[in-house]
PDB file of C-alpha atoms in Angstrom:
ATOM      1  CA  MET A   1       0.000   0.000   0.000  1.00 42.00           C
ATOM      2  CA  SER A   2       2.842   2.423   0.801  1.00 49.00           C
ATOM      3  CA  GLU A   3       4.421   1.734  -2.576  1.00 49.00           C
ATOM      4  CA  SER A   4       1.115   2.575  -4.238  1.00 45.00           C
ATOM      5  CA  SER A   5       1.069   5.894  -2.393  1.00 82.00           C
ATOM      6  CA  PHE A   6       4.576   6.648  -3.692  1.00 89.00           C
ATOM      7  CA  GLN A   7       3.452   5.734  -7.206  1.00 90.00           C
ATOM      8  CA  ASP A   8       0.430   8.014  -6.795  1.00 91.00           C
ATOM      9  CA  ASP A   9       2.762  10.850  -5.767  1.00 92.00           C
ATOM     10  CA  VAL A  10       4.891  10.229  -8.853  1.00 94.00           C
ATOM     11  CA  LEU A  11       1.833  10.161 -11.120  1.00 94.00           C
ATOM     12  CA  GLY A  12       0.565  13.371  -9.519  1.00 93.00           C
ATOM     13  CA  GLU A  13       3.923  15.079  -9.958  1.00 94.00           C
ATOM     14  CA  LEU A  14       4.134  13.786 -13.528  1.00 94.00           C
ATOM     15  CA  GLY A  15       0.940  15.560 -14.521  1.00 92.00           C
ATOM     16  CA  ASP A  16      -1.390  14.958 -17.438  1.00 93.00           C
ATOM     17  CA  ASP A  17       0.860  16.502 -20.100  1.00 94.00           C
ATOM     18  CA  ARG A  18       3.868  14.310 -19.362  1.00 95.00           C
ATOM     19  CA  LEU A  19       1.627  11.271 -18.841  1.00 96.00           C
ATOM     20  CA  ASN A  20       0.154  11.882 -22.307  1.00 96.00           C
ATOM     21  CA  GLU A  21       3.682  12.255 -23.676  1.00 96.00           C
ATOM     22  CA  ILE A  22       4.599   8.869 -22.150  1.00 96.00           C
ATOM     23  CA  ALA A  23       1.398   7.340 -23.567  1.00 96.00           C
ATOM     24  CA  SER A  24       2.339   8.611 -27.007  1.00 96.00           C
ATOM     25  CA  LEU A  25       5.871   7.244 -26.657  1.00 95.00           C
ATOM     26  CA  LEU A  26       4.472   3.856 -25.639  1.00 95.00           C
ATOM     27  CA  GLY A  27       1.755   3.872 -28.304  1.00 95.00           C
ATOM     28  CA  THR A  28      -0.969   3.421 -25.702  1.00 95.00           C
ATOM     29  CA  ASP A  29      -3.603   5.391 -23.827  1.00 96.00           C
ATOM     30  CA  THR A  30      -3.141   7.136 -20.477  1.00 95.00           C
ATOM     31  CA  ALA A  31      -4.288   4.047 -18.560  1.00 95.00           C
ATOM     32  CA  GLY A  32      -1.544   2.004 -20.242  1.00 95.00           C
ATOM     33  CA  ALA A  33       0.956   4.774 -19.521  1.00 96.00           C
ATOM     34  CA  ARG A  34      -0.106   4.814 -15.849  1.00 95.00           C
ATOM     35  CA  ASP A  35       0.391   1.051 -15.629  1.00 95.00           C
ATOM     36  CA  THR A  36       3.841   1.285 -17.212  1.00 96.00           C
ATOM     37  CA  VAL A  37       4.838   4.183 -14.949  1.00 96.00           C
ATOM     38  CA  ALA A  38       3.605   2.271 -11.888  1.00 94.00           C
ATOM     39  CA  THR A  39       5.544  -0.844 -12.926  1.00 95.00           C
ATOM     40  CA  THR A  40       8.661   1.203 -13.640  1.00 95.00           C
ATOM     41  CA  VAL A  41       8.458   3.185 -10.390  1.00 94.00           C
ATOM     42  CA  GLY A  42       7.966  -0.056  -8.464  1.00 92.00           C
ATOM     43  CA  ALA A  43      11.060  -1.544 -10.077  1.00 94.00           C
ATOM     44  CA  MET A  44      13.084   1.635  -9.459  1.00 93.00           C
ATOM     45  CA  THR A  45      12.142   1.897  -5.790  1.00 91.00           C
ATOM     46  CA  GLY A  46      12.678  -1.829  -5.294  1.00 90.00           C
ATOM     47  CA  GLY A  47      16.117  -1.540  -6.848  1.00 90.00           C
ATOM     48  CA  LEU A  48      16.947   1.471  -4.685  1.00 90.00           C
ATOM     49  CA  GLN A  49      15.840  -0.302  -1.523  1.00 89.00           C
ATOM     50  CA  GLN A  50      17.818  -3.418  -2.432  1.00 90.00           C
ATOM     51  CA  LYS A  51      20.957  -1.389  -3.131  1.00 89.00           C
ATOM     52  CA  ALA A  52      20.496   0.710   0.024  1.00 88.00           C
ATOM     53  CA  ASP A  53      20.300  -2.491   2.088  1.00 89.00           C
ATOM     54  CA  ALA A  54      23.539  -3.824   0.583  1.00 89.00           C
ATOM     55  CA  ASP A  55      26.683  -3.549   2.672  1.00 91.00           C
ATOM     56  CA  ASP A  56      28.956  -2.558  -0.201  1.00 92.00           C
ATOM     57  CA  GLU A  57      30.081   0.483  -2.181  1.00 91.00           C
ATOM     58  CA  ASP A  58      26.809   0.696  -4.126  1.00 86.00           C
ATOM     59  CA  GLY A  59      24.820   0.568  -0.896  1.00 88.00           C
ATOM     60  CA  ALA A  60      26.896   3.355   0.618  1.00 90.00           C
ATOM     61  CA  GLU A  61      26.355   5.464  -2.499  1.00 90.00           C
ATOM     62  CA  VAL A  62      22.578   4.996  -2.391  1.00 88.00           C
ATOM     63  CA  ARG A  63      22.437   5.751   1.341  1.00 88.00           C
ATOM     64  CA  GLN A  64      24.501   8.906   0.809  1.00 89.00           C
ATOM     65  CA  ALA A  65      22.237   9.952  -2.071  1.00 87.00           C
ATOM     66  CA  PHE A  66      19.156   9.602   0.168  1.00 84.00           C
ATOM     67  CA  ALA A  67      20.873  11.589   2.919  1.00 83.00           C
ATOM     68  CA  GLU A  68      21.687  14.281   0.338  1.00 84.00           C
ATOM     69  CA  VAL A  69      18.070  14.413  -0.861  1.00 80.00           C
ATOM     70  CA  ALA A  70      16.945  14.867   2.750  1.00 77.00           C
ATOM     71  CA  GLU A  71      19.175  17.896   3.303  1.00 75.00           C
ATOM     72  CA  PRO A  72      17.283  21.177   3.254  1.00 64.00           C
ATOM     73  CA  PRO A  73      17.641  23.071  -0.023  1.00 59.00           C
ATOM     74  CA  LEU A  74      20.092  25.928  -0.239  1.00 50.00           C
ATOM     75  CA  GLN A  75      18.677  29.252   0.910  1.00 49.00           C
ATOM     76  CA  GLY A  76      19.055  32.845  -0.292  1.00 46.00           C
ATOM     77  CA  VAL A  77      20.776  33.709  -3.549  1.00 45.00           C
ATOM     78  CA  SER A  78      21.343  30.034  -4.346  1.00 43.00           C
ATOM     79  CA  THR A  79      17.629  29.497  -4.806  1.00 42.00           C
ATOM     80  CA  LEU A  80      17.257  32.150  -7.513  1.00 41.00           C
ATOM     81  CA  GLY A  81      16.553  30.770 -10.938  1.00 41.00           C
ATOM     82  CA  GLY A  82      13.807  28.281 -10.230  1.00 42.00           C
ATOM     83  CA  GLY A  83      15.055  26.218  -7.347  1.00 43.00           C
ATOM     84  CA  LEU A  84      18.705  25.716  -8.191  1.00 43.00           C
ATOM     85  CA  GLY A  85      19.276  24.625  -4.582  1.00 42.00           C
ATOM     86  CA  GLY A  86      16.868  21.718  -4.965  1.00 44.00           C
ATOM     87  CA  LEU A  87      18.407  20.745  -8.285  1.00 46.00           C
ATOM     88  CA  LEU A  88      21.908  20.641  -6.823  1.00 49.00           C
ATOM     89  CA  SER A  89      20.824  18.614  -3.822  1.00 52.00           C
ATOM     90  CA  GLY A  90      19.562  15.818  -6.089  1.00 67.00           C
ATOM     91  CA  ALA A  91      22.683  15.438  -8.221  1.00 79.00           C
ATOM     92  CA  MET A  92      23.951  12.291  -6.497  1.00 85.00           C
ATOM     93  CA  MET A  93      20.490  10.688  -6.502  1.00 87.00           C
ATOM     94  CA  ALA A  94      20.120  11.461 -10.224  1.00 88.00           C
ATOM     95  CA  GLY A  95      23.358   9.546 -10.813  1.00 89.00           C
ATOM     96  CA  VAL A  96      22.140   6.607  -8.721  1.00 90.00           C
ATOM     97  CA  LEU A  97      18.844   6.523 -10.643  1.00 91.00           C
ATOM     98  CA  ALA A  98      20.707   6.697 -13.952  1.00 91.00           C
ATOM     99  CA  LYS A  99      22.811   3.668 -12.928  1.00 91.00           C
ATOM    100  CA  LEU A 100      19.619   1.754 -12.131  1.00 92.00           C
ATOM    101  CA  SER A 101      17.947   2.678 -15.401  1.00 94.00           C
ATOM    102  CA  ARG A 102      19.366  -0.095 -17.611  1.00 95.00           C
ATOM    103  CA  PRO A 103      18.596  -3.038 -15.277  1.00 95.00           C
ATOM    104  CA  VAL A 104      15.167  -1.566 -14.503  1.00 96.00           C
ATOM    105  CA  ALA A 105      14.427  -1.031 -18.199  1.00 96.00           C
ATOM    106  CA  ASN A 106      15.365  -4.650 -18.913  1.00 96.00           C
ATOM    107  CA  ALA A 107      13.223  -5.950 -16.034  1.00 96.00           C
ATOM    108  CA  VAL A 108      10.208  -3.830 -17.006  1.00 96.00           C
ATOM    109  CA  SER A 109      10.649  -4.815 -20.656  1.00 96.00           C
ATOM    110  CA  LYS A 110      10.678  -8.493 -19.733  1.00 96.00           C
ATOM    111  CA  LYS A 111       7.564  -8.077 -17.579  1.00 95.00           C
ATOM    112  CA  THR A 112       5.552  -5.889 -19.977  1.00 94.00           C
ATOM    113  CA  GLY A 113       6.861  -6.753 -23.435  1.00 95.00           C
ATOM    114  CA  ILE A 114       7.682  -3.085 -24.097  1.00 95.00           C
ATOM    115  CA  PRO A 115      11.120  -2.730 -25.758  1.00 96.00           C
ATOM    116  CA  ALA A 116      13.861  -1.900 -23.229  1.00 96.00           C
ATOM    117  CA  ALA A 117      14.901   1.156 -25.268  1.00 96.00           C
ATOM    118  CA  THR A 118      11.384   2.573 -24.956  1.00 96.00           C
ATOM    119  CA  VAL A 119      11.293   1.878 -21.219  1.00 96.00           C
ATOM    120  CA  SER A 120      14.671   3.633 -20.939  1.00 96.00           C
ATOM    121  CA  ARG A 121      13.155   6.749 -22.513  1.00 96.00           C
ATOM    122  CA  VAL A 122      10.290   6.591 -20.015  1.00 96.00           C
ATOM    123  CA  ILE A 123      12.824   6.303 -17.178  1.00 96.00           C
ATOM    124  CA  GLU A 124      14.676   9.368 -18.506  1.00 95.00           C
ATOM    125  CA  MET A 125      11.393  11.274 -18.240  1.00 95.00           C
ATOM    126  CA  LEU A 126      10.733   9.897 -14.753  1.00 95.00           C
ATOM    127  CA  ILE A 127      14.100  10.687 -13.126  1.00 93.00           C
ATOM    128  CA  PRO A 128      13.404  14.411 -12.527  1.00 93.00           C
ATOM    129  CA  VAL A 129       9.917  13.512 -11.284  1.00 93.00           C
ATOM    130  CA  LEU A 130      11.319  10.913  -8.876  1.00 92.00           C
ATOM    131  CA  LEU A 131      13.828  13.478  -7.575  1.00 90.00           C
ATOM    132  CA  ALA A 132      11.018  15.959  -6.939  1.00 89.00           C
ATOM    133  CA  VAL A 133       8.915  13.374  -5.082  1.00 90.00           C
ATOM    134  CA  PHE A 134      11.913  12.218  -3.006  1.00 87.00           C
ATOM    135  CA  ALA A 135      12.653  15.825  -2.023  1.00 85.00           C
ATOM    136  CA  LYS A 136       9.011  16.558  -1.152  1.00 86.00           C
ATOM    137  CA  ARG A 137       8.712  13.404   0.945  1.00 85.00           C
ATOM    138  CA  ALA A 138      11.974  14.136   2.740  1.00 81.00           C
ATOM    139  CA  ALA A 139      10.829  17.698   3.475  1.00 80.00           C
ATOM    140  CA  ALA A 140       7.417  16.492   4.662  1.00 78.00           C
ATOM    141  CA  GLY A 141       9.098  14.124   7.114  1.00 72.00           C
ATOM    142  CA  ARG A 142      10.674  16.957   9.082  1.00 54.00           C
ATOM    143  CA  ALA A 143       8.901  17.635  12.336  1.00 42.00           C
ATOM    144  CA  PRO A 144       6.198  20.292  11.901  1.00 44.00           C
ATOM    145  CA  GLY A 145       7.540  23.628  13.072  1.00 42.00           C
ATOM    146  CA  ALA A 146      11.101  22.312  13.357  1.00 41.00           C
ATOM    147  CA  PRO A 147      13.730  24.186  11.391  1.00 41.00           C
ATOM    148  CA  PRO A 148      15.247  22.362   8.423  1.00 42.00           C
ATOM    149  CA  GLY A 149      18.072  20.140   9.603  1.00 42.00           C
ATOM    150  CA  ALA A 150      16.607  19.780  13.098  1.00 40.00           C
ATOM    151  CA  GLY A 151      17.560  16.419  14.514  1.00 39.00           C
ATOM    152  CA  ALA A 152      20.714  16.203  12.441  1.00 38.00           C
ATOM    153  CA  PRO A 153      23.994  15.841  14.255  1.00 36.00           C
ATOM    154  CA  ALA A 154      26.401  18.757  13.870  1.00 35.00           C
ATOM    155  CA  GLY A 155      28.006  18.452  10.452  1.00 36.00           C
ATOM    156  CA  GLY A 156      25.815  15.435   9.671  1.00 39.00           C
ATOM    157  CA  ALA A 157      22.969  14.878   7.331  1.00 39.00           C
ATOM    158  CA  PRO A 158      19.390  14.885   8.521  1.00 37.00           C
ATOM    159  CA  GLY A 159      18.324  11.330   9.133  1.00 38.00           C
ATOM    160  CA  ALA A 160      21.862  10.219   9.934  1.00 37.00           C
ATOM    161  CA  ALA A 161      22.265   8.020  12.984  1.00 35.00           C
ATOM    162  CA  GLY A 162      21.668  10.145  15.990  1.00 34.00           C
ATOM    163  CA  ALA A 163      18.806  12.028  17.538  1.00 34.00           C
ATOM    164  CA  GLY A 164      15.541  10.320  16.597  1.00 37.00           C
ATOM    165  CA  GLY A 165      15.216   8.176  13.510  1.00 44.00           C
ATOM    166  CA  GLY A 166      17.967   7.058  11.249  1.00 49.00           C
ATOM    167  CA  LEU A 167      18.691   6.405   7.633  1.00 52.00           C
ATOM    168  CA  GLY A 168      16.351   3.396   7.682  1.00 58.00           C
ATOM    169  CA  ASP A 169      13.524   5.682   8.811  1.00 59.00           C
ATOM    170  CA  LEU A 170      14.404   8.153   6.077  1.00 58.00           C
ATOM    171  CA  LEU A 171      14.405   5.446   3.401  1.00 63.00           C
ATOM    172  CA  GLY A 172      11.094   4.100   4.684  1.00 65.00           C
ATOM    173  CA  GLN A 173       9.622   7.581   4.694  1.00 60.00           C
ATOM    174  CA  ILE A 174      10.819   8.491   1.198  1.00 66.00           C
ATOM    175  CA  LEU A 175      10.170   5.136  -0.471  1.00 66.00           C
ATOM    176  CA  GLY A 176       7.329   4.035   1.773  1.00 62.00           C
ATOM    177  CA  GLY A 177       4.201   5.835   2.801  1.00 49.00           C
ATOM    178  CA  GLY A 178       5.882   8.858   4.336  1.00 41.00           C
ATOM    179  CA  LYS A 179       4.048  11.501   6.277  1.00 39.00           C
ATOM    180  CA  LYS A 180       2.015  14.007   4.332  1.00 39.00           C
TER     181      LYS A 180
END
């Protein structure tokens, strides 16, 4: 059920125009595009969770990317120009998602029969949307009324081991149901 909520957030963030664009790319209607997006998002989040749980270099990279996404966006001059702070804070996660794109495209292709190259194009369209949803979920998880970064150890990332919660909570919140 939590995964469905995440998929709903992605579909909402995607909007009708981009959903129609995906439908056109897939040669289907919006219902078919929704199904493909849901399948793809499920595979992406499953892959992220699996990598985050791994005790290796890839796992460390994914955990760091989630910690980066959870950091509050840059303030002041850095935010001029349409949210540059938010864009910069998702750079590592964008790289992680790009690395996952080929195996996810192959898995979704095998499951749906859609050519992997087409699924890859859908994933390219979804990466900025996924980044936006991750950032919104991370921001929503901060305690109401608490300043950004509250609960983070000095010099640490929000959600890092320490005062209340941990990276596991952050991952569950961003990938799972999260608090709205």
